[in-house]
Amino acid sequence: MTAPRKALVVGVTGISGNNIARELVAQGWTVYGLSRTPGKEIAEVHHVYADVSNPEGLTEKIGNLGITHLFFCTWSRHATEAENCVANKAMVENTLEAVNSQTPLTHALLVTGLKHYLGSFEEYGKNPADTPFHESEARLPGLNFYYDQEDALFAGAEKYGYTWSVHRPHTMIGYALGNVMNMGVTLAVYASLCRATGTPFVFPGSPEQYNGVTDVTDSRILAKHALWSSTSEQGRNQAFNTVNGEVFRWRHLWREIADYFGLEDPGYPEQLSPLEPRMAEADSVWASLVAEHGLQPLTASELASWWHTDADLGRTSETFADMSKSREAGFLEYQTTLTSFTDLFDRLRAEKIIPN
């Protein structure tokens, strides 16, 4: 008989943590979700509120829960990468110390991302690894808080005896509200604003992203991959890229997203046209849509992350990851990219987040 599995999902209100928690619940796990403050709660998840950047009181909150599996899905951005490294490493260390204080973990999972291959915020895209990105790539020179988080995970494994896995997703597409990295919701809000105002649905990124090959990560794929690596012999003590398994070009997908919203695709603009400066009045326009369509009382700023989508789509380097390591180890899940977006858009409409 399999011993009971108790999971702690740190960052449960974020897009990766939210979807991992839902997958674990669906598979019959006992799930605790940790966040700093209350947010949109998940049915059957036991919500715990604490700040992993502050070790004071953290053990009291999570040390006696009998956690067997940790899923660490959060990070904190600071002014410099040096500060990012110190702060984010400490968050992992604090959590590991608290959760192992009374009963030892079986497995700890860390979610990072493709900045592992692209460089930190300060060095982003300046000297990326060759595509497709492989897990065997050496670390890039320079500071990168993902590397420090990994080092804390590895040191904890030596100290506490758990197995570990690391997941490196690309841009995450899936359901979560108020998340700073949610391109899917951002594009849904942008398209809805364009339709309401008659504004052209202009691609906001670089010509390299518009024309080049890329991929994304469906949050449901990440959730399934995380469950697999945490329970599979082949997943132990390994780092894995986590992407849909399909590559695409934005010039094709942009037209398909435009079609979904009943918009015309105007083609690539004459010059770079990022969202953040164009969305200065988005909240006031969105308020009228909320009133007209009976939407949930949220602002565009709460839903959309203009700056992060600009960063993703503004890259000038090719970005996609290889999944061969996972395939050879037995993880065979696959997700078509258009469906990642349209499933999300359908749900946002059904829940009255965006207009029909």
GROMACS .gro file of C-alpha atoms in nm, residues 65-352:
model
  288
   65LEU     CA    1   0.214   1.921   0.870
   66GLY     CA    2   0.394   1.596   0.788
   67ILE     CA    3   0.476   1.709   0.435
   68THR     CA    4   0.620   1.435   0.213
   69HIS     CA    5   0.653   1.632  -0.114
   70LEU     CA    6   0.748   1.997  -0.157
   71PHE     CA    7   0.665   2.192  -0.475
   72PHE     CA    8   0.848   2.526  -0.470
   73CYS     CA    9   0.689   2.755  -0.731
   74THR     CA   10   0.764   3.110  -0.628
   75TRP     CA   11   1.030   3.380  -0.661
   76SER     CA   12   1.084   3.742  -0.569
   77ARG     CA   13   1.225   4.014  -0.793
   78HIS     CA   14   1.466   4.276  -0.658
   79ALA     CA   15   1.656   4.572  -0.799
   80THR     CA   16   1.972   4.379  -0.892
   81GLU     CA   17   2.055   4.019  -0.976
   82ALA     CA   18   2.288   4.004  -0.677
   83GLU     CA   19   1.991   4.085  -0.455
   84ASN     CA   20   1.776   3.835  -0.647
   85CYS     CA   21   2.031   3.562  -0.578
   86VAL     CA   22   2.048   3.628  -0.204
   87ALA     CA   23   1.674   3.666  -0.155
   88ASN     CA   24   1.555   3.374  -0.367
   89LYS     CA   25   1.815   3.132  -0.234
   90ALA     CA   26   1.713   3.223   0.121
   91MET     CA   27   1.347   3.157   0.040
   92VAL     CA   28   1.430   2.800  -0.068
   93GLU     CA   29   1.658   2.745   0.233
   94ASN     CA   30   1.402   2.880   0.480
   95THR     CA   31   1.131   2.655   0.340
   96LEU     CA   32   1.348   2.343   0.342
   97GLU     CA   33   1.459   2.404   0.698
   98ALA     CA   34   1.103   2.459   0.821
   99VAL     CA   35   0.940   2.172   0.635
  100ASN     CA   36   1.209   1.922   0.741
  101SER     CA   37   1.212   2.033   1.104
  102GLN     CA   38   0.998   1.747   1.236
  103THR     CA   39   0.952   1.492   0.957
  104PRO     CA   40   1.183   1.444   0.659
  105LEU     CA   41   1.072   1.518   0.305
  106THR     CA   42   1.056   1.241   0.048
  107HIS     CA   43   1.097   1.469  -0.254
  108ALA     CA   44   1.144   1.839  -0.324
  109LEU     CA   45   1.063   1.998  -0.662
  110LEU     CA   46   1.175   2.340  -0.781
  111VAL     CA   47   1.018   2.531  -1.072
  112THR     CA   48   1.256   2.775  -1.242
  113GLY     CA   49   1.249   2.859  -1.615
  114LEU     CA   50   1.435   2.917  -1.939
  115LYS     CA   51   1.634   3.208  -1.797
  116HIS     CA   52   1.856   2.916  -1.699
  117TYR     CA   53   1.965   2.921  -2.067
  118LEU     CA   54   1.894   3.286  -2.154
  119GLY     CA   55   2.058   3.464  -1.862
  120SER     CA   56   1.934   3.673  -1.572
  121PHE     CA   57   1.722   3.986  -1.607
  122GLU     CA   58   2.045   4.188  -1.628
  123GLU     CA   59   2.207   3.963  -1.892
  124TYR     CA   60   1.889   3.841  -2.060
  125GLY     CA   61   1.947   3.714  -2.412
  126LYS     CA   62   2.298   3.863  -2.441
  127ASN     CA   63   2.477   3.528  -2.458
  128PRO     CA   64   2.213   3.255  -2.468
  129ALA     CA   65   2.275   2.884  -2.507
  130ASP     CA   66   2.218   2.732  -2.850
  131THR     CA   67   1.869   2.614  -2.939
  132PRO     CA   68   1.711   2.381  -2.876
  133PHE     CA   69   1.800   2.414  -2.509
  134HIS     CA   70   1.914   2.088  -2.348
  135GLU     CA   71   1.926   2.014  -1.977
  136SER     CA   72   2.291   1.910  -2.013
  137GLU     CA   73   2.396   2.267  -2.105
  138ALA     CA   74   2.657   2.419  -1.874
  139ARG     CA   75   2.542   2.714  -1.667
  140LEU     CA   76   2.596   3.052  -1.829
  141PRO     CA   77   2.861   3.280  -1.678
  142GLY     CA   78   2.747   3.543  -1.432
  143LEU     CA   79   2.486   3.570  -1.161
  144ASN     CA   80   2.151   3.397  -1.200
  145PHE     CA   81   1.912   3.341  -0.911
  146TYR     CA   82   1.786   3.017  -1.068
  147TYR     CA   83   2.133   2.871  -1.015
  148ASP     CA   84   2.133   2.978  -0.651
  149GLN     CA   85   1.789   2.826  -0.598
  150GLU     CA   86   1.915   2.500  -0.747
  151ASP     CA   87   2.224   2.506  -0.524
  152ALA     CA   88   2.001   2.547  -0.218
  153LEU     CA   89   1.790   2.252  -0.336
  154PHE     CA   90   2.098   2.034  -0.388
  155ALA     CA   91   2.248   2.129  -0.051
  156GLY     CA   92   1.919   2.047   0.118
  157ALA     CA   93   1.913   1.705  -0.045
  158GLU     CA   94   2.257   1.635   0.101
  159LYS     CA   95   2.149   1.757   0.444
  160TYR     CA   96   1.799   1.609   0.469
  161GLY     CA   97   1.817   1.307   0.237
  162TYR     CA   98   1.526   1.379   0.001
  163THR     CA   99   1.526   1.325  -0.375
  164TRP     CA  100   1.472   1.628  -0.597
  165SER     CA  101   1.366   1.744  -0.942
  166VAL     CA  102   1.391   2.078  -1.124
  167HIS     CA  103   1.152   2.195  -1.395
  168ARG     CA  104   1.239   2.464  -1.648
  169PRO     CA  105   0.923   2.581  -1.826
  170HIS     CA  106   0.906   2.843  -2.098
  171THR     CA  107   0.637   3.114  -2.102
  172MET     CA  108   0.348   2.969  -1.902
  173ILE     CA  109  -0.002   2.961  -2.050
  174GLY     CA  110  -0.286   2.874  -1.816
  175TYR     CA  111  -0.540   2.991  -1.565
  176ALA     CA  112  -0.431   3.217  -1.279
  177LEU     CA  113  -0.541   3.570  -1.203
  178GLY     CA  114  -0.316   3.853  -1.082
  179ASN     CA  115   0.003   3.675  -1.187
  180VAL     CA  116   0.292   3.886  -1.316
  181MET     CA  117   0.400   3.628  -1.572
  182ASN     CA  118   0.069   3.538  -1.734
  183MET     CA  119   0.092   3.603  -2.108
  184GLY     CA  120  -0.229   3.416  -2.189
  185VAL     CA  121  -0.452   3.637  -1.975
  186THR     CA  122  -0.261   3.946  -2.090
  187LEU     CA  123  -0.328   3.869  -2.457
  188ALA     CA  124  -0.692   3.796  -2.380
  189VAL     CA  125  -0.732   4.137  -2.215
  190TYR     CA  126  -0.542   4.306  -2.499
  191ALA     CA  127  -0.756   4.141  -2.767
  192SER     CA  128  -1.076   4.227  -2.581
  193LEU     CA  129  -0.968   4.591  -2.556
  194CYS     CA  130  -0.882   4.600  -2.927
  195ARG     CA  131  -1.222   4.462  -3.020
  196ALA     CA  132  -1.407   4.703  -2.791
  197THR     CA  133  -1.221   5.011  -2.916
  198GLY     CA  134  -1.166   4.916  -3.280
  199THR     CA  135  -0.789   4.931  -3.229
  200PRO     CA  136  -0.572   4.712  -3.453
  201PHE     CA  137  -0.453   4.391  -3.286
  202VAL     CA  138  -0.086   4.470  -3.340
  203PHE     CA  139   0.182   4.218  -3.245
  204PRO     CA  140   0.380   4.394  -2.969
  205GLY     CA  141   0.712   4.211  -2.998
  206SER     CA  142   1.028   4.190  -3.204
  207PRO     CA  143   1.053   4.072  -3.565
  208GLU     CA  144   1.276   3.789  -3.443
  209GLN     CA  145   0.998   3.657  -3.220
  210TYR     CA  146   0.730   3.718  -3.482
  211ASN     CA  147   0.912   3.517  -3.748
  212GLY     CA  148   1.128   3.277  -3.546
  213VAL     CA  149   1.063   2.935  -3.399
  214THR     CA  150   0.957   2.921  -3.035
  215ASP     CA  151   0.742   2.726  -2.788
  216VAL     CA  152   0.542   2.774  -2.468
  217THR     CA  153   0.441   2.570  -2.164
  218ASP     CA  154   0.080   2.483  -2.087
  219SER     CA  155   0.044   2.501  -1.708
  220ARG     CA  156  -0.143   2.170  -1.720
  221ILE     CA  157   0.158   2.004  -1.883
  222LEU     CA  158   0.379   2.143  -1.608
  223ALA     CA  159   0.142   2.005  -1.344
  224LYS     CA  160   0.145   1.657  -1.497
  225HIS     CA  161   0.523   1.668  -1.544
  226ALA     CA  162   0.572   1.776  -1.183
  227LEU     CA  163   0.355   1.492  -1.054
  228TRP     CA  164   0.547   1.246  -1.272
  229SER     CA  165   0.895   1.359  -1.168
  230SER     CA  166   0.798   1.360  -0.800
  231THR     CA  167   0.675   1.001  -0.804
  232SER     CA  168   0.872   0.829  -1.080
  233GLU     CA  169   1.203   0.654  -1.034
  234GLN     CA  170   1.318   0.809  -1.364
  235GLY     CA  171   1.238   1.158  -1.238
  236ARG     CA  172   1.452   1.152  -0.928
  237ASN     CA  173   1.749   1.387  -0.898
  238GLN     CA  174   1.701   1.524  -1.249
  239ALA     CA  175   1.639   1.859  -1.417
  240PHE     CA  176   1.382   1.869  -1.696
  241ASN     CA  177   1.272   2.118  -1.958
  242THR     CA  178   0.893   2.143  -1.953
  243VAL     CA  179   0.730   2.266  -2.274
  244ASN     CA  180   0.430   2.164  -2.484
  245GLY     CA  181   0.633   1.961  -2.729
  246GLU     CA  182   0.517   2.167  -3.027
  247VAL     CA  183   0.715   2.451  -3.182
  248PHE     CA  184   0.545   2.736  -3.369
  249ARG     CA  185   0.591   3.083  -3.516
  250TRP     CA  186   0.406   3.380  -3.370
  251ARG     CA  187   0.319   3.508  -3.718
  252HIS     CA  188   0.093   3.203  -3.756
  253LEU     CA  189  -0.039   3.186  -3.398
  254TRP     CA  190  -0.114   3.559  -3.389
  255ARG     CA  191  -0.353   3.519  -3.681
  256GLU     CA  192  -0.526   3.228  -3.504
  257ILE     CA  193  -0.565   3.427  -3.182
  258ALA     CA  194  -0.703   3.719  -3.383
  259ASP     CA  195  -0.956   3.485  -3.544
  260TYR     CA  196  -1.070   3.362  -3.203
  261PHE     CA  197  -1.155   3.716  -3.096
  262GLY     CA  198  -1.306   3.818  -3.431
  263LEU     CA  199  -1.017   4.053  -3.509
  264GLU     CA  200  -0.807   4.118  -3.816
  265ASP     CA  201  -0.437   4.040  -3.806
  266PRO     CA  202  -0.267   4.352  -3.946
  267GLY     CA  203   0.068   4.178  -3.993
  268TYR     CA  204   0.394   4.291  -3.844
  269PRO     CA  205   0.395   4.666  -3.766
  270GLU     CA  206   0.639   4.912  -3.914
  271GLN     CA  207   0.813   4.948  -3.580
  272LEU     CA  208   0.830   4.774  -3.242
  273SER     CA  209   0.502   4.839  -3.063
  274PRO     CA  210   0.522   4.722  -2.698
  275LEU     CA  211   0.208   4.698  -2.489
  276GLU     CA  212   0.303   4.882  -2.172
  277PRO     CA  213   0.314   5.237  -2.316
  278ARG     CA  214   0.002   5.171  -2.527
  279MET     CA  215  -0.201   5.043  -2.230
  280ALA     CA  216  -0.174   5.352  -2.009
  281GLU     CA  217  -0.553   5.406  -2.026
  282ALA     CA  218  -0.647   5.037  -2.018
  283ASP     CA  219  -0.801   5.044  -1.670
  284SER     CA  220  -1.057   5.311  -1.757
  285VAL     CA  221  -1.159   5.134  -2.080
  286TRP     CA  222  -1.175   4.800  -1.901
  287ALA     CA  223  -1.402   4.947  -1.632
  288SER     CA  224  -1.658   5.025  -1.901
  289LEU     CA  225  -1.636   4.666  -2.028
  290VAL     CA  226  -1.689   4.533  -1.676
  291ALA     CA  227  -2.004   4.743  -1.645
  292GLU     CA  228  -2.134   4.666  -1.995
  293HIS     CA  229  -2.079   4.290  -1.985
  294GLY     CA  230  -2.122   4.217  -1.613
  295LEU     CA  231  -1.764   4.101  -1.575
  296GLN     CA  232  -1.592   4.028  -1.247
  297PRO     CA  233  -1.487   4.356  -1.081
  298LEU     CA  234  -1.118   4.340  -1.173
  299THR     CA  235  -0.902   4.603  -1.338
  300ALA     CA  236  -0.694   4.547  -1.650
  301SER     CA  237  -0.385   4.609  -1.435
  302GLU     CA  238  -0.484   4.326  -1.202
  303LEU     CA  239  -0.531   4.086  -1.492
  304ALA     CA  240  -0.259   4.178  -1.741
  305SER     CA  241   0.119   4.189  -1.709
  306TRP     CA  242   0.206   4.424  -1.996
  307TRP     CA  243   0.574   4.454  -1.907
  308HIS     CA  244   0.634   4.080  -1.881
  309THR     CA  245   0.460   4.003  -2.210
  310ASP     CA  246   0.664   4.281  -2.370
  311ALA     CA  247   0.979   4.115  -2.236
  312ASP     CA  248   0.880   3.771  -2.363
  313LEU     CA  249   0.776   3.887  -2.708
  314GLY     CA  250   1.053   4.144  -2.737
  315ARG     CA  251   1.339   3.895  -2.727
  316THR     CA  252   1.575   3.907  -3.020
  317SER     CA  253   1.712   3.554  -2.973
  318GLU     CA  254   1.553   3.226  -3.074
  319THR     CA  255   1.405   3.041  -2.777
  320PHE     CA  256   1.280   2.684  -2.760
  321ALA     CA  257   1.362   2.379  -2.549
  322ASP     CA  258   1.421   2.010  -2.615
  323MET     CA  259   1.202   1.749  -2.441
  324SER     CA  260   1.397   1.437  -2.543
  325LYS     CA  261   1.523   1.369  -2.191
  326SER     CA  262   1.168   1.345  -2.056
  327ARG     CA  263   1.046   1.139  -2.350
  328GLU     CA  264   1.325   0.884  -2.306
  329ALA     CA  265   1.248   0.868  -1.933
  330GLY     CA  266   0.881   0.791  -1.997
  331PHE     CA  267   0.694   1.123  -1.977
  332LEU     CA  268   0.500   1.141  -2.305
  333GLU     CA  269   0.237   1.412  -2.247
  334TYR     CA  270   0.195   1.662  -2.533
  335GLN     CA  271  -0.013   1.975  -2.583
  336THR     CA  272  -0.100   2.166  -2.900
  337THR     CA  273  -0.023   2.533  -2.849
  338LEU     CA  274  -0.336   2.687  -2.999
  339THR     CA  275  -0.548   2.476  -2.765
  340SER     CA  276  -0.345   2.601  -2.469
  341PHE     CA  277  -0.461   2.952  -2.555
  342THR     CA  278  -0.819   2.880  -2.663
  343ASP     CA  279  -0.892   2.660  -2.360
  344LEU     CA  280  -0.776   2.947  -2.140
  345PHE     CA  281  -0.979   3.204  -2.336
  346ASP     CA  282  -1.289   2.983  -2.312
  347ARG     CA  283  -1.251   2.959  -1.936
  348LEU     CA  284  -1.195   3.334  -1.898
  349ARG     CA  285  -1.518   3.393  -2.088
  350ALA     CA  286  -1.711   3.132  -1.891
  351GLU     CA  287  -1.599   3.287  -1.561
  352LYS     CA  288  -1.685   3.639  -1.678
   0.00000   0.00000   0.00000
